[in-house]
């Protein structure tokens, strides 16, 4: 009788355990796109990091698997991302597959612009002068200063009280 209880509990334990669903990561998304002839570059801005893959195509930009106009809904951010293509007159020459993480939307757009510029320079080295003079190859290293002990914010001091 005890053997049957043991086997019953073992089978119940086996049936109650369910396999956890596999999480979709950006690495699997990169493998799904089949980026064999892609040029890779990393762009950074504030706390955001953009991994950019440039492929010869028709000018389509996807960010984290979604079209750029759905991911960045503000027209200003879309304009920032398109600047490297506009200044080099390559609007419809390349497709962009980007994976961004960290920071906010503005930092992600800046990181994507930096990554696209670096990838364009890798593909066509003669574009370096144009991109460099526009300041697109320089990483904007400004980040938020950390909060310090004894202060309200990074630099904001406590209010002075005379009495």
PDB file of C-alpha atoms in Angstrom:
ATOM      1  CA  UNK A   1       0.000   0.000   0.000  1.00  0.00           C
ATOM      2  CA  UNK A   2       2.792   2.428   0.783  1.00  0.00           C
ATOM      3  CA  UNK A   3       4.476   1.644  -2.552  1.00  0.00           C
ATOM      4  CA  UNK A   4       1.345   2.600  -4.439  1.00  0.00           C
ATOM      5  CA  UNK A   5       1.117   5.885  -2.508  1.00  0.00           C
ATOM      6  CA  UNK A   6       4.750   6.652  -3.318  1.00  0.00           C
ATOM      7  CA  UNK A   7       4.281   5.966  -7.006  1.00  0.00           C
ATOM      8  CA  UNK A   8       1.027   7.910  -7.024  1.00  0.00           C
ATOM      9  CA  UNK A   9       2.687  10.948  -5.451  1.00  0.00           C
ATOM     10  CA  UNK A  10       5.606  10.706  -7.877  1.00  0.00           C
ATOM     11  CA  UNK A  11       3.301  10.638 -10.883  1.00  0.00           C
ATOM     12  CA  UNK A  12       1.218  13.471  -9.427  1.00  0.00           C
ATOM     13  CA  UNK A  13       4.353  15.505  -8.914  1.00  0.00           C
ATOM     14  CA  UNK A  14       5.406  14.839 -12.492  1.00  0.00           C
ATOM     15  CA  UNK A  15       2.048  15.869 -13.897  1.00  0.00           C
ATOM     16  CA  UNK A  16       1.734  19.050 -11.829  1.00  0.00           C
ATOM     17  CA  UNK A  17       5.115  20.419 -12.921  1.00  0.00           C
ATOM     18  CA  UNK A  18       4.791  22.405 -16.099  1.00  0.00           C
ATOM     19  CA  UNK A  19       7.640  23.588 -18.223  1.00  0.00           C
ATOM     20  CA  UNK A  20       8.196  27.322 -18.069  1.00  0.00           C
ATOM     21  CA  UNK A  21       7.589  29.035 -21.403  1.00  0.00           C
ATOM     22  CA  UNK A  22      10.739  30.085 -23.169  1.00  0.00           C
ATOM     23  CA  UNK A  23      11.285  33.831 -22.975  1.00  0.00           C
ATOM     24  CA  UNK A  24      11.914  35.566 -26.271  1.00  0.00           C
ATOM     25  CA  UNK A  25      15.147  37.503 -26.044  1.00  0.00           C
ATOM     26  CA  UNK A  26      16.707  39.880 -28.480  1.00  0.00           C
ATOM     27  CA  UNK A  27      19.376  37.287 -29.291  1.00  0.00           C
ATOM     28  CA  UNK A  28      16.752  34.923 -30.672  1.00  0.00           C
ATOM     29  CA  UNK A  29      15.198  37.807 -32.598  1.00  0.00           C
ATOM     30  CA  UNK A  30      18.552  38.487 -34.241  1.00  0.00           C
ATOM     31  CA  UNK A  31      18.795  34.853 -35.296  1.00  0.00           C
ATOM     32  CA  UNK A  32      15.269  34.932 -36.745  1.00  0.00           C
ATOM     33  CA  UNK A  33      16.015  37.874 -39.032  1.00  0.00           C
ATOM     34  CA  UNK A  34      18.861  36.040 -40.811  1.00  0.00           C
ATOM     35  CA  UNK A  35      21.320  38.909 -40.734  1.00  0.00           C
ATOM     36  CA  UNK A  36      24.101  37.185 -42.644  1.00  0.00           C
ATOM     37  CA  UNK A  37      25.357  40.170 -44.648  1.00  0.00           C
ATOM     38  CA  UNK A  38      24.619  42.778 -41.973  1.00  0.00           C
ATOM     39  CA  UNK A  39      27.009  45.382 -40.641  1.00  0.00           C
ATOM     40  CA  UNK A  40      26.911  45.678 -36.861  1.00  0.00           C
ATOM     41  CA  UNK A  41      27.524  48.753 -34.711  1.00  0.00           C
ATOM     42  CA  UNK A  42      26.725  49.777 -31.151  1.00  0.00           C
ATOM     43  CA  UNK A  43      25.393  53.216 -30.329  1.00  0.00           C
ATOM     44  CA  UNK A  44      25.133  54.759 -26.867  1.00  0.00           C
ATOM     45  CA  UNK A  45      23.438  57.815 -25.367  1.00  0.00           C
ATOM     46  CA  UNK A  46      22.721  58.484 -21.669  1.00  0.00           C
ATOM     47  CA  UNK A  47      21.843  55.051 -20.220  1.00  0.00           C
ATOM     48  CA  UNK A  48      20.604  53.634 -23.537  1.00  0.00           C
ATOM     49  CA  UNK A  49      22.434  51.123 -25.701  1.00  0.00           C
ATOM     50  CA  UNK A  50      21.416  50.364 -29.299  1.00  0.00           C
ATOM     51  CA  UNK A  51      22.647  47.335 -31.220  1.00  0.00           C
ATOM     52  CA  UNK A  52      22.246  48.209 -34.892  1.00  0.00           C
ATOM     53  CA  UNK A  53      22.341  45.862 -37.893  1.00  0.00           C
ATOM     54  CA  UNK A  54      22.477  47.522 -41.313  1.00  0.00           C
ATOM     55  CA  UNK A  55      21.500  45.506 -44.407  1.00  0.00           C
ATOM     56  CA  UNK A  56      21.147  46.639 -48.012  1.00  0.00           C
ATOM     57  CA  UNK A  57      17.420  47.173 -48.550  1.00  0.00           C
ATOM     58  CA  UNK A  58      14.653  49.715 -49.068  1.00  0.00           C
ATOM     59  CA  UNK A  59      14.991  51.997 -46.057  1.00  0.00           C
ATOM     60  CA  UNK A  60      12.819  50.165 -43.530  1.00  0.00           C
ATOM     61  CA  UNK A  61      13.720  50.607 -39.859  1.00  0.00           C
ATOM     62  CA  UNK A  62      12.607  48.151 -37.172  1.00  0.00           C
ATOM     63  CA  UNK A  63      13.286  48.688 -33.485  1.00  0.00           C
ATOM     64  CA  UNK A  64      12.902  45.701 -31.146  1.00  0.00           C
ATOM     65  CA  UNK A  65      10.843  43.958 -33.821  1.00  0.00           C
ATOM     66  CA  UNK A  66       8.367  46.819 -34.380  1.00  0.00           C
ATOM     67  CA  UNK A  67       8.366  49.517 -37.082  1.00  0.00           C
ATOM     68  CA  UNK A  68      10.084  52.737 -36.088  1.00  0.00           C
ATOM     69  CA  UNK A  69       6.913  54.861 -36.358  1.00  0.00           C
ATOM     70  CA  UNK A  70       5.160  52.595 -33.830  1.00  0.00           C
ATOM     71  CA  UNK A  71       8.073  52.370 -31.374  1.00  0.00           C
ATOM     72  CA  UNK A  72       8.982  56.084 -31.533  1.00  0.00           C
ATOM     73  CA  UNK A  73       5.631  57.828 -31.958  1.00  0.00           C
ATOM     74  CA  UNK A  74       6.925  61.397 -31.597  1.00  0.00           C
ATOM     75  CA  UNK A  75       7.938  62.877 -34.971  1.00  0.00           C
ATOM     76  CA  UNK A  76      10.977  64.563 -33.390  1.00  0.00           C
ATOM     77  CA  UNK A  77      12.434  61.195 -32.389  1.00  0.00           C
ATOM     78  CA  UNK A  78      11.767  59.769 -35.859  1.00  0.00           C
ATOM     79  CA  UNK A  79      13.547  62.782 -37.351  1.00  0.00           C
ATOM     80  CA  UNK A  80      16.563  62.227 -35.054  1.00  0.00           C
ATOM     81  CA  UNK A  81      16.833  58.611 -36.189  1.00  0.00           C
ATOM     82  CA  UNK A  82      16.609  59.558 -39.888  1.00  0.00           C
ATOM     83  CA  UNK A  83      19.307  62.269 -39.673  1.00  0.00           C
ATOM     84  CA  UNK A  84      22.315  60.071 -40.600  1.00  0.00           C
ATOM     85  CA  UNK A  85      20.525  58.838 -43.728  1.00  0.00           C
ATOM     86  CA  UNK A  86      19.388  62.336 -44.676  1.00  0.00           C
ATOM     87  CA  UNK A  87      22.808  63.943 -44.392  1.00  0.00           C
ATOM     88  CA  UNK A  88      24.437  61.165 -46.436  1.00  0.00           C
ATOM     89  CA  UNK A  89      21.528  60.897 -48.931  1.00  0.00           C
ATOM     90  CA  UNK A  90      21.016  57.177 -48.253  1.00  0.00           C
ATOM     91  CA  UNK A  91      17.319  57.203 -47.207  1.00  0.00           C
ATOM     92  CA  UNK A  92      16.319  54.139 -49.227  1.00  0.00           C
ATOM     93  CA  UNK A  93      19.636  52.318 -49.443  1.00  0.00           C
ATOM     94  CA  UNK A  94      19.674  50.318 -46.195  1.00  0.00           C
ATOM     95  CA  UNK A  95      17.319  48.480 -43.860  1.00  0.00           C
ATOM     96  CA  UNK A  96      17.939  48.865 -40.136  1.00  0.00           C
ATOM     97  CA  UNK A  97      17.261  46.185 -37.525  1.00  0.00           C
ATOM     98  CA  UNK A  98      17.936  47.652 -34.095  1.00  0.00           C
ATOM     99  CA  UNK A  99      17.635  46.413 -30.537  1.00  0.00           C
ATOM    100  CA  UNK A 100      17.584  49.136 -27.895  1.00  0.00           C
ATOM    101  CA  UNK A 101      17.604  48.828 -24.120  1.00  0.00           C
ATOM    102  CA  UNK A 102      17.873  51.114 -21.126  1.00  0.00           C
ATOM    103  CA  UNK A 103      17.041  54.748 -20.564  1.00  0.00           C
ATOM    104  CA  UNK A 104      14.071  56.593 -21.999  1.00  0.00           C
ATOM    105  CA  UNK A 105      12.814  57.138 -25.509  1.00  0.00           C
ATOM    106  CA  UNK A 106      14.940  60.226 -26.145  1.00  0.00           C
ATOM    107  CA  UNK A 107      18.132  58.453 -25.069  1.00  0.00           C
ATOM    108  CA  UNK A 108      17.205  55.407 -27.143  1.00  0.00           C
ATOM    109  CA  UNK A 109      16.663  57.568 -30.223  1.00  0.00           C
ATOM    110  CA  UNK A 110      20.054  59.206 -29.700  1.00  0.00           C
ATOM    111  CA  UNK A 111      21.713  55.813 -29.232  1.00  0.00           C
ATOM    112  CA  UNK A 112      20.067  54.554 -32.415  1.00  0.00           C
ATOM    113  CA  UNK A 113      21.308  57.594 -34.350  1.00  0.00           C
ATOM    114  CA  UNK A 114      24.833  57.000 -33.043  1.00  0.00           C
ATOM    115  CA  UNK A 115      24.690  53.302 -33.967  1.00  0.00           C
ATOM    116  CA  UNK A 116      23.353  53.966 -37.474  1.00  0.00           C
ATOM    117  CA  UNK A 117      26.107  56.529 -38.064  1.00  0.00           C
ATOM    118  CA  UNK A 118      28.821  54.105 -36.948  1.00  0.00           C
ATOM    119  CA  UNK A 119      27.395  51.316 -39.130  1.00  0.00           C
ATOM    120  CA  UNK A 120      27.188  53.642 -42.157  1.00  0.00           C
ATOM    121  CA  UNK A 121      30.820  54.567 -41.625  1.00  0.00           C
ATOM    122  CA  UNK A 122      31.795  50.884 -41.520  1.00  0.00           C
ATOM    123  CA  UNK A 123      29.972  50.143 -44.767  1.00  0.00           C
ATOM    124  CA  UNK A 124      31.133  53.264 -46.631  1.00  0.00           C
ATOM    125  CA  UNK A 125      34.309  54.756 -45.101  1.00  0.00           C
ATOM    126  CA  UNK A 126      34.139  57.773 -47.432  1.00  0.00           C
ATOM    127  CA  UNK A 127      31.047  58.975 -45.484  1.00  0.00           C
ATOM    128  CA  UNK A 128      33.164  59.488 -42.351  1.00  0.00           C
ATOM    129  CA  UNK A 129      33.943  63.136 -43.103  1.00  0.00           C
ATOM    130  CA  UNK A 130      30.262  64.014 -43.569  1.00  0.00           C
ATOM    131  CA  UNK A 131      29.130  62.148 -40.450  1.00  0.00           C
ATOM    132  CA  UNK A 132      32.017  63.453 -38.334  1.00  0.00           C
ATOM    133  CA  UNK A 133      31.431  67.091 -39.312  1.00  0.00           C
ATOM    134  CA  UNK A 134      27.752  66.727 -38.338  1.00  0.00           C
ATOM    135  CA  UNK A 135      28.815  65.304 -34.954  1.00  0.00           C
ATOM    136  CA  UNK A 136      27.045  61.970 -35.375  1.00  0.00           C
ATOM    137  CA  UNK A 137      30.083  59.786 -34.650  1.00  0.00           C
ATOM    138  CA  UNK A 138      30.771  61.391 -31.272  1.00  0.00           C
ATOM    139  CA  UNK A 139      29.209  59.619 -28.315  1.00  0.00           C
ATOM    140  CA  UNK A 140      27.262  62.052 -26.127  1.00  0.00           C
ATOM    141  CA  UNK A 141      28.555  60.918 -22.747  1.00  0.00           C
ATOM    142  CA  UNK A 142      26.352  63.105 -20.553  1.00  0.00           C
ATOM    143  CA  UNK A 143      24.573  60.989 -17.960  1.00  0.00           C
ATOM    144  CA  UNK A 144      22.501  61.890 -14.909  1.00  0.00           C
ATOM    145  CA  UNK A 145      24.643  62.546 -11.851  1.00  0.00           C
ATOM    146  CA  UNK A 146      24.044  60.245  -8.906  1.00  0.00           C
ATOM    147  CA  UNK A 147      22.318  61.394  -5.729  1.00  0.00           C
ATOM    148  CA  UNK A 148      24.747  62.281  -2.961  1.00  0.00           C
ATOM    149  CA  UNK A 149      24.364  61.582   0.737  1.00  0.00           C
ATOM    150  CA  UNK A 150      22.903  64.444   2.774  1.00  0.00           C
ATOM    151  CA  UNK A 151      21.375  66.149  -0.255  1.00  0.00           C
ATOM    152  CA  UNK A 152      17.863  66.138  -1.679  1.00  0.00           C
ATOM    153  CA  UNK A 153      19.055  65.383  -5.202  1.00  0.00           C
ATOM    154  CA  UNK A 154      22.500  65.251  -6.797  1.00  0.00           C
ATOM    155  CA  UNK A 155      23.326  68.873  -5.943  1.00  0.00           C
ATOM    156  CA  UNK A 156      20.203  70.290  -4.279  1.00  0.00           C
ATOM    157  CA  UNK A 157      21.000  71.121  -0.663  1.00  0.00           C
ATOM    158  CA  UNK A 158      18.643  71.218   2.301  1.00  0.00           C
ATOM    159  CA  UNK A 159      16.746  74.472   2.886  1.00  0.00           C
ATOM    160  CA  UNK A 160      18.506  76.899   5.208  1.00  0.00           C
ATOM    161  CA  UNK A 161      16.666  77.752   8.411  1.00  0.00           C
ATOM    162  CA  UNK A 162      17.731  80.820  10.368  1.00  0.00           C
ATOM    163  CA  UNK A 163      15.929  79.748  13.527  1.00  0.00           C
TER     164      UNK A 163
END
